[in-house]
mmCIF file of C-alpha atoms in Angstrom:
data_model
loop_
_atom_site.group_PDB
_atom_site.id
_atom_site.type_symbol
_atom_site.label_atom_id
_atom_site.label_comp_id
_atom_site.label_asym_id
_atom_site.label_seq_id
_atom_site.Cartn_x
_atom_site.Cartn_y
_atom_site.Cartn_z
ATOM 1 C CA VAL M 1 -5.036 16.344 -47.406
ATOM 2 C CA THR M 2 -4.953 15.233 -43.908
ATOM 3 C CA ILE M 3 -1.863 15.935 -41.738
ATOM 4 C CA ALA M 4 -1.273 13.739 -38.780
ATOM 5 C CA THR M 5 1.241 11.956 -36.526
ATOM 6 C CA ASN M 6 2.242 8.508 -37.378
ATOM 7 C CA MET M 7 0.029 7.244 -34.138
ATOM 8 C CA ALA M 8 -3.225 8.984 -35.613
ATOM 9 C CA GLY M 9 -6.025 6.993 -37.242
ATOM 10 C CA ARG M 10 -5.212 3.849 -35.646
ATOM 11 C CA GLY M 11 -8.137 1.363 -36.157
ATOM 12 C CA THR M 12 -10.099 3.909 -38.279
ATOM 13 C CA ASP M 13 -10.985 3.447 -41.948
ATOM 14 C CA ILE M 14 -10.706 6.770 -44.035
ATOM 15 C CA LYS M 15 -13.477 6.600 -46.739
ATOM 16 C CA LEU M 16 -12.623 7.479 -50.014
ATOM 17 C CA GLY M 17 -14.674 10.795 -51.229
ATOM 18 C CA GLY M 18 -15.566 11.619 -47.677
ATOM 19 C CA ASN M 19 -18.372 10.662 -45.437
ATOM 20 C CA PRO M 20 -21.828 11.244 -46.831
ATOM 21 C CA GLU M 21 -23.862 10.815 -43.476
ATOM 22 C CA PHE M 22 -21.551 13.411 -41.797
ATOM 23 C CA ARG M 23 -21.972 15.806 -44.666
ATOM 24 C CA ALA M 24 -25.727 15.330 -44.667
ATOM 25 C CA ARG M 25 -26.164 15.749 -41.048
ATOM 26 C CA LYS M 26 -24.179 19.111 -41.086
ATOM 27 C CA LYS M 27 -26.151 20.373 -44.042
ATOM 28 C CA ALA M 28 -29.530 19.604 -42.763
ATOM 29 C CA GLY M 29 -28.942 20.708 -39.211
ATOM 30 C CA THR M 30 -30.054 19.271 -35.927
ATOM 31 C CA ASP M 31 -33.574 20.473 -36.224
ATOM 32 C CA ALA M 32 -34.351 18.807 -39.441
ATOM 33 C CA THR M 33 -37.056 16.312 -39.839
ATOM 34 C CA PRO M 34 -36.509 12.628 -40.881
ATOM 35 C CA GLU M 35 -37.938 13.476 -44.322
ATOM 36 C CA GLU M 36 -35.687 16.535 -44.708
ATOM 37 C CA TYR M 37 -32.674 14.465 -43.616
ATOM 38 C CA ARG M 38 -33.442 11.680 -46.155
ATOM 39 C CA LYS M 39 -33.556 14.046 -49.068
ATOM 40 C CA VAL M 40 -30.341 15.830 -48.134
ATOM 41 C CA HIS M 41 -28.679 12.503 -47.536
ATOM 42 C CA GLU M 42 -29.836 11.129 -50.981
ATOM 43 C CA ALA M 43 -28.187 14.381 -52.657
ATOM 44 C CA GLU M 44 -25.007 13.951 -50.727
ATOM 45 C CA LEU M 45 -24.929 10.165 -51.578
ATOM 46 C CA GLU M 46 -24.995 10.906 -55.276
ATOM 47 C CA LYS M 47 -22.318 13.578 -54.762
ATOM 48 C CA TRP M 48 -20.119 11.245 -52.872
ATOM 49 C CA GLN M 49 -20.364 8.282 -55.306
ATOM 50 C CA SER M 50 -18.895 10.626 -57.954
ATOM 51 C CA ASP M 51 -16.058 11.999 -55.749
ATOM 52 C CA TYR M 52 -15.344 8.272 -54.619
ATOM 53 C CA ASP M 53 -14.964 6.945 -58.326
ATOM 54 C CA GLU M 54 -12.756 9.968 -58.864
ATOM 55 C CA VAL M 55 -10.431 9.150 -56.071
ATOM 56 C CA ARG M 56 -10.645 5.305 -56.718
ATOM 57 C CA SER M 57 -9.560 5.883 -60.301
ATOM 58 C CA ALA M 58 -6.775 8.139 -59.062
ATOM 59 C CA GLY M 59 -5.143 5.497 -57.160
ATOM 60 C CA GLY M 60 -7.033 5.662 -53.807
ATOM 61 C CA LEU M 61 -5.681 6.907 -50.401
ATOM 62 C CA PHE M 62 -1.792 7.725 -50.538
ATOM 63 C CA VAL M 63 -0.098 7.577 -47.166
ATOM 64 C CA LEU M 64 3.085 9.662 -46.986
ATOM 65 C CA GLY M 65 5.344 8.955 -43.886
ATOM 66 C CA THR M 66 8.116 11.476 -43.039
ATOM 67 C CA GLU M 67 9.788 9.279 -40.599
ATOM 68 C CA ARG M 68 10.196 5.572 -39.373
ATOM 69 C CA HIS M 69 8.890 4.649 -35.882
ATOM 70 C CA GLU M 70 11.284 2.457 -33.761
ATOM 71 C CA SER M 71 8.587 -0.216 -33.844
ATOM 72 C CA ARG M 72 7.753 -1.883 -37.247
ATOM 73 C CA ARG M 73 4.209 -2.263 -35.802
ATOM 74 C CA ILE M 74 3.400 1.299 -35.829
ATOM 75 C CA ASP M 75 4.640 1.695 -39.295
ATOM 76 C CA ASN M 76 2.455 -1.130 -40.503
ATOM 77 C CA GLN M 77 -0.480 0.281 -38.612
ATOM 78 C CA LEU M 78 0.100 3.686 -40.445
ATOM 79 C CA ARG M 79 0.655 2.039 -43.824
ATOM 80 C CA GLY M 80 -2.615 0.040 -43.339
ATOM 81 C CA ARG M 81 -4.623 3.053 -43.316
ATOM 82 C CA SER M 82 -4.564 2.793 -47.210
ATOM 83 C CA GLY M 83 -6.084 0.001 -49.204
ATOM 84 C CA ARG M 84 -9.039 -0.699 -46.795
ATOM 85 C CA GLN M 85 -12.016 -2.929 -47.920
ATOM 86 C CA GLY M 86 -10.902 -3.490 -51.429
ATOM 87 C CA ASP M 87 -10.066 0.061 -52.075
ATOM 88 C CA PRO M 88 -6.735 0.856 -53.764
ATOM 89 C CA GLY M 89 -4.054 2.699 -51.853
ATOM 90 C CA THR M 90 -0.182 3.609 -51.890
ATOM 91 C CA SER M 91 2.202 4.127 -49.034
ATOM 92 C CA ARG M 92 5.665 5.627 -49.139
ATOM 93 C CA PHE M 93 8.004 6.773 -46.388
ATOM 94 C CA PHE M 94 10.829 9.304 -46.528
ATOM 95 C CA ILE M 95 13.442 9.433 -43.934
ATOM 96 C CA SER M 96 16.610 11.419 -43.153
ATOM 97 C CA LEU M 97 19.761 9.902 -42.300
ATOM 98 C CA ASP M 98 19.993 12.498 -39.532
ATOM 99 C CA ASP M 99 16.941 10.845 -37.740
ATOM 100 C CA GLU M 100 17.678 9.401 -34.418
ATOM 101 C CA LEU M 101 16.599 5.914 -35.492
ATOM 102 C CA MET M 102 19.342 5.949 -38.391
ATOM 103 C CA ARG M 103 21.775 7.921 -36.272
ATOM 104 C CA LEU M 104 21.974 5.414 -33.532
ATOM 105 C CA PHE M 105 21.330 2.132 -35.252
ATOM 106 C CA GLY M 106 21.996 2.794 -38.986
ATOM 107 C CA GLU M 107 25.630 1.381 -38.927
ATOM 108 C CA ASN M 108 27.152 4.708 -39.984
ATOM 109 C CA LEU M 109 25.003 4.699 -43.227
ATOM 110 C CA LYS M 110 25.341 8.571 -43.676
ATOM 111 C CA ASN M 111 29.314 8.307 -43.713
ATOM 112 C CA LEU M 112 28.948 5.517 -46.224
ATOM 113 C CA MET M 113 26.754 7.527 -48.743
ATOM 114 C CA GLN M 114 29.362 10.387 -48.415
ATOM 115 C CA ARG M 115 32.020 8.062 -49.316
ATOM 116 C CA PHE M 116 30.148 7.012 -52.439
ATOM 117 C CA GLY M 117 29.837 10.556 -53.580
ATOM 118 C CA PHE M 118 26.050 11.243 -52.873
ATOM 119 C CA LYS M 119 25.285 14.922 -52.342
ATOM 120 C CA PRO M 120 23.240 16.335 -49.337
ATOM 121 C CA GLY M 121 19.505 16.490 -50.080
ATOM 122 C CA GLU M 122 19.754 13.918 -52.861
ATOM 123 C CA VAL M 123 17.062 11.347 -52.844
ATOM 124 C CA ILE M 124 18.331 7.862 -52.696
ATOM 125 C CA TYR M 125 16.163 4.635 -53.648
ATOM 126 C CA HIS M 126 18.185 1.480 -52.895
ATOM 127 C CA PRO M 127 17.354 -1.649 -51.306
ATOM 128 C CA TRP M 128 20.251 -1.281 -48.825
ATOM 129 C CA ILE M 129 18.202 1.528 -47.220
ATOM 130 C CA SER M 130 15.177 -0.560 -46.589
ATOM 131 C CA LYS M 131 17.234 -3.330 -45.161
ATOM 132 C CA THR M 132 19.328 -1.071 -42.751
ATOM 133 C CA ILE M 133 16.074 0.487 -41.584
ATOM 134 C CA GLU M 134 14.401 -2.946 -40.897
ATOM 135 C CA LYS M 135 17.645 -4.071 -39.001
ATOM 136 C CA ALA M 136 17.727 -0.796 -37.114
ATOM 137 C CA GLN M 137 14.133 -1.298 -35.978
ATOM 138 C CA LYS M 138 14.722 -4.667 -35.160
ATOM 139 C CA ARG M 139 17.481 -3.838 -32.751
ATOM 140 C CA VAL M 140 15.308 -1.237 -31.158
ATOM 141 C CA GLU M 141 12.620 -3.802 -30.739
ATOM 142 C CA ASP M 142 14.971 -6.433 -29.214
ATOM 143 C CA ARG M 143 16.400 -3.758 -26.908
ATOM 144 C CA ASN M 144 12.862 -2.789 -25.645
ATOM 145 C CA PHE M 145 11.930 -6.393 -25.288
ATOM 146 C CA GLU M 146 15.058 -6.748 -22.903
ATOM 147 C CA ILE M 147 13.986 -3.831 -20.774
ATOM 148 C CA ARG M 148 10.574 -5.254 -20.456
ATOM 149 C CA LYS M 149 11.940 -8.770 -19.670
ATOM 150 C CA HIS M 150 14.371 -7.420 -17.190
ATOM 151 C CA LEU M 151 11.846 -5.376 -15.451
ATOM 152 C CA LEU M 152 9.341 -8.314 -15.249
ATOM 153 C CA GLU M 153 12.057 -10.533 -13.698
ATOM 154 C CA PHE M 154 12.351 -7.801 -10.895
ATOM 155 C CA ASP M 155 8.670 -7.845 -10.565
ATOM 156 C CA ASP M 156 8.445 -11.590 -10.274
ATOM 157 C CA VAL M 157 10.391 -11.394 -6.951
ATOM 158 C CA LEU M 158 7.843 -8.932 -5.435
ATOM 159 C CA ASN M 159 4.976 -10.808 -6.989
ATOM 160 C CA GLU M 160 5.960 -14.097 -5.299
ATOM 161 C CA GLN M 161 6.333 -12.285 -1.875
ATOM 162 C CA ARG M 162 2.969 -10.665 -2.314
ATOM 163 C CA ASN M 163 1.260 -14.001 -3.149
ATOM 164 C CA PHE M 164 2.743 -15.535 -0.153
ATOM 165 C CA ILE M 165 1.907 -12.844 2.275
ATOM 166 C CA TYR M 166 -1.734 -12.409 1.033
ATOM 167 C CA THR M 167 -2.100 -16.223 1.258
ATOM 168 C CA LYS M 168 -1.005 -16.096 4.918
ATOM 169 C CA ARG M 169 -3.261 -13.101 5.517
ATOM 170 C CA ASN M 170 -6.303 -14.942 4.336
ATOM 171 C CA GLU M 171 -5.430 -17.934 6.490
ATOM 172 C CA ILE M 172 -5.466 -15.703 9.592
ATOM 173 C CA LEU M 173 -8.673 -14.159 8.727
ATOM 174 C CA SER M 174 -10.258 -17.565 8.585
ATOM 175 C CA ASP M 175 -8.427 -19.185 11.372
ATOM 176 C CA SER M 176 -10.255 -19.957 14.682
ATOM 177 C CA GLN M 177 -7.413 -21.137 16.673
ATOM 178 C CA ILE M 178 -4.972 -18.250 16.316
ATOM 179 C CA SER M 179 -3.866 -19.096 19.903
ATOM 180 C CA ASP M 180 -2.047 -21.994 18.696
ATOM 181 C CA ARG M 181 -0.139 -20.041 16.241
ATOM 182 C CA ILE M 182 0.984 -17.844 19.310
ATOM 183 C CA VAL M 183 1.883 -20.758 21.445
ATOM 184 C CA GLU M 184 3.980 -22.314 18.534
ATOM 185 C CA THR M 185 5.836 -18.942 17.936
ATOM 186 C CA ALA M 186 6.523 -18.531 21.713
ATOM 187 C CA LEU M 187 7.796 -21.994 21.995
ATOM 188 C CA GLU M 188 10.307 -21.514 19.195
ATOM 189 C CA ILE M 189 11.513 -18.346 20.752
ATOM 190 C CA ALA M 190 11.675 -20.120 24.316
ATOM 191 C CA SER M 191 13.500 -22.914 22.555
ATOM 192 C CA ASN M 192 16.310 -20.568 21.233
ATOM 193 C CA MET M 193 16.825 -19.447 24.739
ATOM 194 C CA ALA M 194 16.765 -22.916 26.157
ATOM 195 C CA ASP M 195 19.515 -24.056 23.600
ATOM 196 C CA GLU M 196 21.595 -20.996 24.691
ATOM 197 C CA TYR M 197 21.224 -21.946 28.222
ATOM 198 C CA LEU M 198 21.905 -25.517 27.728
ATOM 199 C CA GLU M 199 25.200 -24.682 26.061
ATOM 200 C CA LYS M 200 26.189 -22.360 28.890
ATOM 201 C CA LYS M 201 24.951 -24.447 31.611
ATOM 202 C CA ASP M 202 27.239 -24.406 34.750
ATOM 203 C CA LYS M 203 26.929 -24.876 38.453
ATOM 204 C CA SER M 204 27.237 -21.176 39.292
ATOM 205 C CA GLY M 205 23.614 -20.631 38.390
ATOM 206 C CA VAL M 206 24.349 -17.784 35.963
ATOM 207 C CA ALA M 207 22.961 -19.443 32.990
ATOM 208 C CA ILE M 208 19.651 -20.286 34.677
ATOM 209 C CA LYS M 209 19.512 -16.883 35.971
ATOM 210 C CA ARG M 210 19.903 -15.436 32.577
ATOM 211 C CA LEU M 211 17.237 -17.849 31.107
ATOM 212 C CA LEU M 212 14.666 -16.733 33.665
ATOM 213 C CA GLU M 213 15.492 -13.132 33.048
ATOM 214 C CA GLN M 214 14.845 -13.627 29.236
ATOM 215 C CA LEU M 215 11.574 -15.587 29.879
ATOM 216 C CA PHE M 216 10.293 -12.621 31.950
ATOM 217 C CA GLU M 217 11.578 -9.907 29.441
ATOM 218 C CA GLU M 218 10.157 -11.630 26.461
ATOM 219 C CA PHE M 219 6.819 -12.828 27.726
ATOM 220 C CA PHE M 220 6.348 -11.578 31.467
ATOM 221 C CA TYR M 221 6.631 -15.314 32.498
ATOM 222 C CA ILE M 222 7.972 -16.496 35.914
ATOM 223 C CA PRO M 223 7.999 -20.257 36.484
ATOM 224 C CA ASP M 224 5.753 -21.494 39.383
ATOM 225 C CA ILE M 225 8.416 -23.847 40.504
ATOM 226 C CA PRO M 226 11.837 -23.217 42.262
ATOM 227 C CA ALA M 227 14.791 -22.267 40.103
ATOM 228 C CA GLU M 228 16.676 -25.361 41.296
ATOM 229 C CA GLU M 229 13.802 -27.560 40.107
ATOM 230 C CA PHE M 230 13.632 -25.648 36.834
ATOM 231 C CA ALA M 231 17.267 -25.935 36.086
ATOM 232 C CA ALA M 232 17.146 -29.719 36.839
ATOM 233 C CA LYS M 233 14.997 -30.401 33.941
ATOM 234 C CA THR M 234 16.422 -31.908 30.593
ATOM 235 C CA GLU M 235 16.062 -30.368 27.295
ATOM 236 C CA SER M 236 12.864 -32.311 26.583
ATOM 237 C CA GLN M 237 11.377 -31.841 29.927
ATOM 238 C CA LEU M 238 12.069 -28.249 29.686
ATOM 239 C CA ARG M 239 10.585 -27.781 26.099
ATOM 240 C CA GLU M 240 7.298 -29.669 27.580
ATOM 241 C CA TYR M 241 7.145 -27.628 30.591
ATOM 242 C CA LEU M 242 7.184 -24.297 28.586
ATOM 243 C CA SER M 243 4.826 -25.594 26.057
ATOM 244 C CA GLN M 244 2.324 -26.517 28.717
ATOM 245 C CA ALA M 245 2.742 -23.303 30.521
ATOM 246 C CA PHE M 246 2.242 -21.182 27.410
ATOM 247 C CA ARG M 247 -0.814 -23.078 26.661
ATOM 248 C CA ASN M 248 -2.305 -22.779 30.069
ATOM 249 C CA GLU M 249 -1.567 -19.031 29.911
ATOM 250 C CA MET M 250 -3.652 -18.803 26.563
ATOM 251 C CA GLU M 251 -6.324 -21.033 28.025
ATOM 252 C CA GLU M 252 -6.753 -18.864 31.164
ATOM 253 C CA LYS M 253 -7.025 -15.600 29.000
ATOM 254 C CA ALA M 254 -9.635 -17.383 26.836
ATOM 255 C CA LYS M 255 -11.632 -18.253 30.071
ATOM 256 C CA LEU M 256 -11.751 -14.764 31.125
ATOM 257 C CA ILE M 257 -12.986 -13.062 28.199
ATOM 258 C CA GLY M 258 -14.181 -15.928 26.128
ATOM 259 C CA HIS M 259 -12.619 -17.895 23.196
ATOM 260 C CA GLU M 260 -14.182 -15.688 20.445
ATOM 261 C CA TYR M 261 -13.189 -12.419 21.809
ATOM 262 C CA LEU M 262 -9.679 -13.406 22.349
ATOM 263 C CA ASN M 263 -9.405 -14.857 18.858
ATOM 264 C CA ALA M 264 -10.984 -11.626 17.406
ATOM 265 C CA PHE M 265 -8.280 -9.573 19.242
ATOM 266 C CA LEU M 266 -5.455 -11.771 18.253
ATOM 267 C CA ARG M 267 -6.705 -11.690 14.653
ATOM 268 C CA GLN M 268 -6.996 -7.847 14.515
ATOM 269 C CA GLU M 269 -3.497 -7.483 16.141
ATOM 270 C CA TYR M 270 -2.096 -9.973 13.591
ATOM 271 C CA ILE M 271 -3.749 -8.309 10.524
ATOM 272 C CA ASN M 272 -2.584 -4.794 11.707
ATOM 273 C CA CYS M 273 0.950 -6.044 12.155
ATOM 274 C CA ILE M 274 1.097 -7.757 8.792
ATOM 275 C CA ASP M 275 -0.169 -4.760 7.031
ATOM 276 C CA SER M 276 2.277 -2.231 8.682
ATOM 277 C CA LYS M 277 5.235 -4.483 8.274
ATOM 278 C CA TRP M 278 4.326 -5.053 4.561
ATOM 279 C CA LEU M 279 4.268 -1.418 3.875
ATOM 280 C CA ASP M 280 7.651 -1.080 5.493
ATOM 281 C CA HIS M 281 8.941 -4.155 3.326
ATOM 282 C CA LEU M 282 7.698 -2.689 0.011
ATOM 283 C CA SER M 283 9.796 0.692 0.793
ATOM 284 C CA ALA M 284 12.822 -1.269 1.665
ATOM 285 C CA LEU M 285 12.481 -3.239 -1.580
ATOM 286 C CA ASP M 286 12.356 0.059 -3.691
ATOM 287 C CA ALA M 287 15.387 1.336 -2.014
ATOM 288 C CA LEU M 288 17.240 -2.069 -2.482
ATOM 289 C CA LYS M 289 16.106 -1.917 -6.350
ATOM 290 C CA GLU M 290 17.605 1.451 -6.693
ATOM 291 C CA ALA M 291 20.886 0.606 -4.920
ATOM 292 C CA VAL M 292 21.411 -2.874 -6.376
ATOM 293 C CA TYR M 293 22.353 -1.469 -9.870
ATOM 294 C CA LEU M 294 25.652 -0.220 -8.590
ATOM 295 C CA ARG M 295 26.837 -3.760 -7.707
ATOM 296 C CA ALA M 296 27.411 -4.166 -11.555
ATOM 297 C CA TYR M 297 30.643 -2.310 -11.097
ATOM 298 C CA SER M 298 31.808 -5.151 -9.058
ATOM 299 C CA GLN M 299 31.111 -7.860 -11.613
ATOM 300 C CA LYS M 300 27.755 -8.972 -9.778
ATOM 301 C CA ASN M 301 24.406 -9.527 -11.348
ATOM 302 C CA PRO M 302 21.961 -6.981 -10.035
ATOM 303 C CA LEU M 303 19.063 -9.287 -10.627
ATOM 304 C CA THR M 304 20.686 -12.274 -8.496
ATOM 305 C CA GLU M 305 21.455 -9.789 -5.706
ATOM 306 C CA TYR M 306 18.086 -8.237 -5.631
ATOM 307 C CA LYS M 307 16.631 -11.875 -5.358
ATOM 308 C CA LEU M 308 19.109 -12.941 -2.554
ATOM 309 C CA GLU M 309 18.641 -9.755 -0.460
ATOM 310 C CA GLY M 310 14.857 -9.543 -1.148
ATOM 311 C CA PHE M 311 14.095 -12.907 0.152
ATOM 312 C CA GLN M 312 16.456 -12.322 3.011
ATOM 313 C CA ILE M 313 14.665 -9.139 4.075
ATOM 314 C CA PHE M 314 11.339 -10.965 3.509
ATOM 315 C CA ASP M 315 12.310 -13.689 5.943
ATOM 316 C CA GLU M 316 13.287 -11.252 8.539
ATOM 317 C CA MET M 317 9.850 -9.546 7.982
ATOM 318 C CA LEU M 318 8.078 -12.820 8.519
ATOM 319 C CA VAL M 319 9.945 -13.668 11.779
ATOM 320 C CA ALA M 320 9.422 -9.986 12.992
ATOM 321 C CA ILE M 321 5.680 -10.399 12.467
ATOM 322 C CA ARG M 322 5.416 -13.635 14.504
ATOM 323 C CA THR M 323 7.781 -12.353 17.200
ATOM 324 C CA GLU M 324 5.871 -9.167 17.705
ATOM 325 C CA ILE M 325 2.549 -10.946 17.932
ATOM 326 C CA ALA M 326 3.722 -13.609 20.297
ATOM 327 C CA HIS M 327 5.318 -10.880 22.603
ATOM 328 C CA LYS M 328 2.048 -8.977 22.664
ATOM 329 C CA ALA M 329 -0.192 -11.824 23.179
ATOM 330 C CA MET M 330 1.895 -13.246 26.055
ATOM 331 C CA ARG M 331 2.501 -10.102 27.664
ATOM 332 C CA VAL M 332 -1.136 -8.737 27.783
ATOM 333 C CA LYS M 333 -2.866 -9.229 31.037
ATOM 334 C CA ILE M 334 -6.610 -9.444 31.346
ATOM 335 C CA ARG M 335 -7.965 -8.074 34.580
ATOM 336 C CA THR M 336 -11.684 -7.890 35.733
ATOM 337 C CA ALA M 337 -13.166 -4.692 37.114
ATOM 338 C CA PRO M 338 -12.696 -4.380 40.725
ATOM 339 C CA GLU M 339 -15.666 -4.526 43.186
ATOM 340 C CA HIS M 340 -16.955 -1.294 44.887
ATOM 341 C CA PRO M 341 -15.353 -0.735 48.408
ATOM 342 C CA HIS M 342 -18.896 -0.505 50.126
ATOM 343 C CA SER M 343 -19.815 -3.929 48.849
ATOM 344 C CA ALA M 344 -16.524 -5.491 49.888
ATOM 345 C CA HIS M 345 -16.912 -4.282 53.405
ATOM 346 C CA GLY M 346 -20.507 -4.638 53.805
ATOM 347 C CA GLY M 347 -21.322 -1.022 54.619
ATOM 348 C CA GLY M 348 -23.919 1.308 53.263
ATOM 349 C CA LYS M 349 -23.705 3.618 50.176
ATOM 350 C CA PRO M 350 -20.861 5.776 50.319
ATOM 351 C CA ALA M 351 -21.354 9.582 50.462
ATOM 352 C CA MET M 352 -21.352 11.155 46.900
ATOM 353 C CA VAL M 353 -19.870 14.576 46.414
ATOM 354 C CA ALA M 354 -20.279 16.313 43.296
ATOM 355 C CA SER M 355 -17.621 19.122 42.555
ATOM 356 C CA HIS M 356 -18.065 21.727 39.755
ATOM 357 C CA ALA M 357 -14.996 24.064 40.529
ATOM 358 C CA GLY M 358 -14.374 27.057 38.473
ATOM 359 C CA MET M 359 -17.570 26.497 36.357
ATOM 360 C CA ASP M 360 -20.257 28.170 38.237
ATOM 361 C CA GLN M 361 -20.921 31.823 39.471
ATOM 362 C CA PHE M 362 -19.876 30.975 42.917
ATOM 363 C CA ALA M 363 -16.606 29.507 42.039
ATOM 364 C CA GLY M 364 -14.456 32.537 43.100
ATOM 365 C CA VAL M 365 -16.114 32.153 46.570
ATOM 366 C CA GLN M 366 -15.397 28.449 46.822
ATOM 367 C CA ALA M 367 -11.760 28.789 45.666
ATOM 368 C CA ARG M 368 -11.001 31.660 48.093
ATOM 369 C CA GLN M 369 -12.283 29.864 51.262
ATOM 370 C CA PRO M 370 -9.713 29.794 54.084
ATOM 371 C CA ARG M 371 -8.242 26.238 54.458
ATOM 372 C CA GLN M 372 -8.884 26.503 58.170
ATOM 373 C CA GLN M 373 -12.559 26.647 57.543
ATOM 374 C CA ALA M 374 -12.276 23.393 55.577
ATOM 375 C CA SER M 375 -10.460 21.896 58.270
ATOM 376 C CA VAL M 376 -13.145 22.672 60.655
ATOM 377 C CA LEU M 377 -15.965 21.399 58.498
ATOM 378 C CA GLN M 378 -14.063 18.005 58.265
ATOM 379 C CA SER M 379 -13.525 17.738 61.925
ATOM 380 C CA GLN M 380 -17.281 18.459 62.691
ATOM 381 C CA PRO M 381 -19.090 16.437 59.919
ATOM 382 C CA GLN M 382 -22.126 15.849 62.207
ATOM 383 C CA ALA M 383 -22.618 19.662 63.162
ATOM 384 C CA ARG M 384 -25.996 20.569 61.541
ATOM 385 C CA PRO M 385 -28.450 23.029 62.483
ATOM 386 C CA GLY M 386 -31.581 21.962 64.268
ATOM 387 C CA PRO M 387 -35.178 21.961 62.964
ATOM 388 C CA GLY M 388 -35.918 25.301 64.409
ATOM 389 C CA GLU M 389 -32.584 26.967 63.577
ATOM 390 C CA ASN M 390 -31.947 29.087 60.545
ATOM 391 C CA GLN M 391 -28.309 29.393 59.394
ATOM 392 C CA GLN M 392 -27.900 32.731 57.471
ATOM 393 C CA ILE M 393 -25.001 32.682 55.294
ATOM 394 C CA GLN M 394 -24.015 35.964 53.501
ATOM 395 C CA VAL M 395 -22.414 35.139 50.174
ATOM 396 C CA LYS M 396 -20.202 37.741 48.641
ATOM 397 C CA ARG M 397 -19.676 37.643 44.904
ATOM 398 C CA ASN M 398 -15.938 38.216 43.906
ATOM 399 C CA GLU M 399 -16.491 37.414 40.262
ATOM 400 C CA PRO M 400 -18.933 38.922 37.692
ATOM 401 C CA LYS M 401 -22.094 37.075 37.599
ATOM 402 C CA VAL M 402 -22.504 34.806 34.421
ATOM 403 C CA GLY M 403 -25.754 35.622 32.540
ATOM 404 C CA ARG M 404 -27.826 32.844 31.220
ATOM 405 C CA ASN M 405 -27.201 33.806 27.672
ATOM 406 C CA ASP M 406 -23.475 34.554 28.144
ATOM 407 C CA PRO M 407 -20.711 32.342 26.860
ATOM 408 C CA CYS M 408 -20.076 29.543 29.359
ATOM 409 C CA PRO M 409 -16.651 30.060 31.183
ATOM 410 C CA CYS M 410 -15.562 26.768 30.476
ATOM 411 C CA GLY M 411 -14.700 27.698 26.848
ATOM 412 C CA SER M 412 -17.015 25.272 25.069
ATOM 413 C CA GLY M 413 -18.601 28.153 22.907
ATOM 414 C CA LYS M 414 -22.113 27.173 24.178
ATOM 415 C CA LYS M 415 -24.586 29.433 26.175
ATOM 416 C CA TYR M 416 -24.222 29.088 29.965
ATOM 417 C CA LYS M 417 -27.794 28.062 30.347
ATOM 418 C CA LYS M 418 -27.319 25.181 27.804
ATOM 419 C CA CYS M 419 -23.877 24.047 29.385
ATOM 420 C CA HIS M 420 -22.911 24.207 33.112
ATOM 421 C CA GLY M 421 -25.832 26.451 33.934
ATOM 422 C CA SER M 422 -28.407 23.769 32.787
#
């Protein structure tokens, strides 16, 4: 007799009469020689044959189920443990009308049996019972199918957005002209500003002043023509002028550091921005998914609301990515390293002074020198002792001497001789 749950033994054949190989291996032990194992196996095989014939003649494996699963597939898998490979077998299930399956989906079968006069604990064999159980299982399966289908529909929204964003990400990784994307986005932003300017254009000059302020705030861009000439341009001329200005800006940056370095910088910034915005977008979709179910109270389909707002948030994320990269690429300024002052004026090498204040054993003396003495030294930089003169300076130590093997006062944790005393 084997007691197990209704999920046990899936995909396993239960041999009638036992397993002769397992018995022989257990009886012979792990240290047995092949010859000893063969003799034990032959003896166990003869014994198994008699047990097998006895079980087979008794009807084979009998599967006894004490409940019915919500899925008919699970019940069939348990029932299928009997009658394997041509062996006989029988299966029977016993259920209670108080089981959860019958209580929720049994169409009040318990009250019906009590009305017919059946006593509690009485065994009932009737086709109605089997049909009722089958209908209950079918309802549960349909309900679970709808749940999975509904969840898949929600996941399809995110899956479409994920495929789109990863496609764009791969395009950026393989794009060798990312500056063209930057110029296109910057021109779109500037075109929206120009449209607003043309709608509010007047003779007072307030609109053109506002447009120039917006161009500077967004791109740090200042036109190289007077404001009157800039305001006199038509809509097409204004777009063409801004497009050429943005392209010239990116070309100048490419000339300073090289096209490859500029493209690598823009690519890295683009990828970092996409990854950051995508993570925020996933968090926003999770919050939206939890909140959208409440709209069912207002007779709205949660799935439809999730799709509409989900794609709206997604479009806003795409615009935010393009705008942020365009702002950063247009605002960044590339400057070369300035030349040394002595090379610019044609003089000699500048005097180099090494200062190590507070780190050596004479730091206390240097820190406590009068300010007047420093001014005297600065006013007389050329006053040096002659070749025959010896200048004797008495040094008075106000701080304890730092030994070579003592910890360095800088706090690095190293010995003084291996740090600032080297």
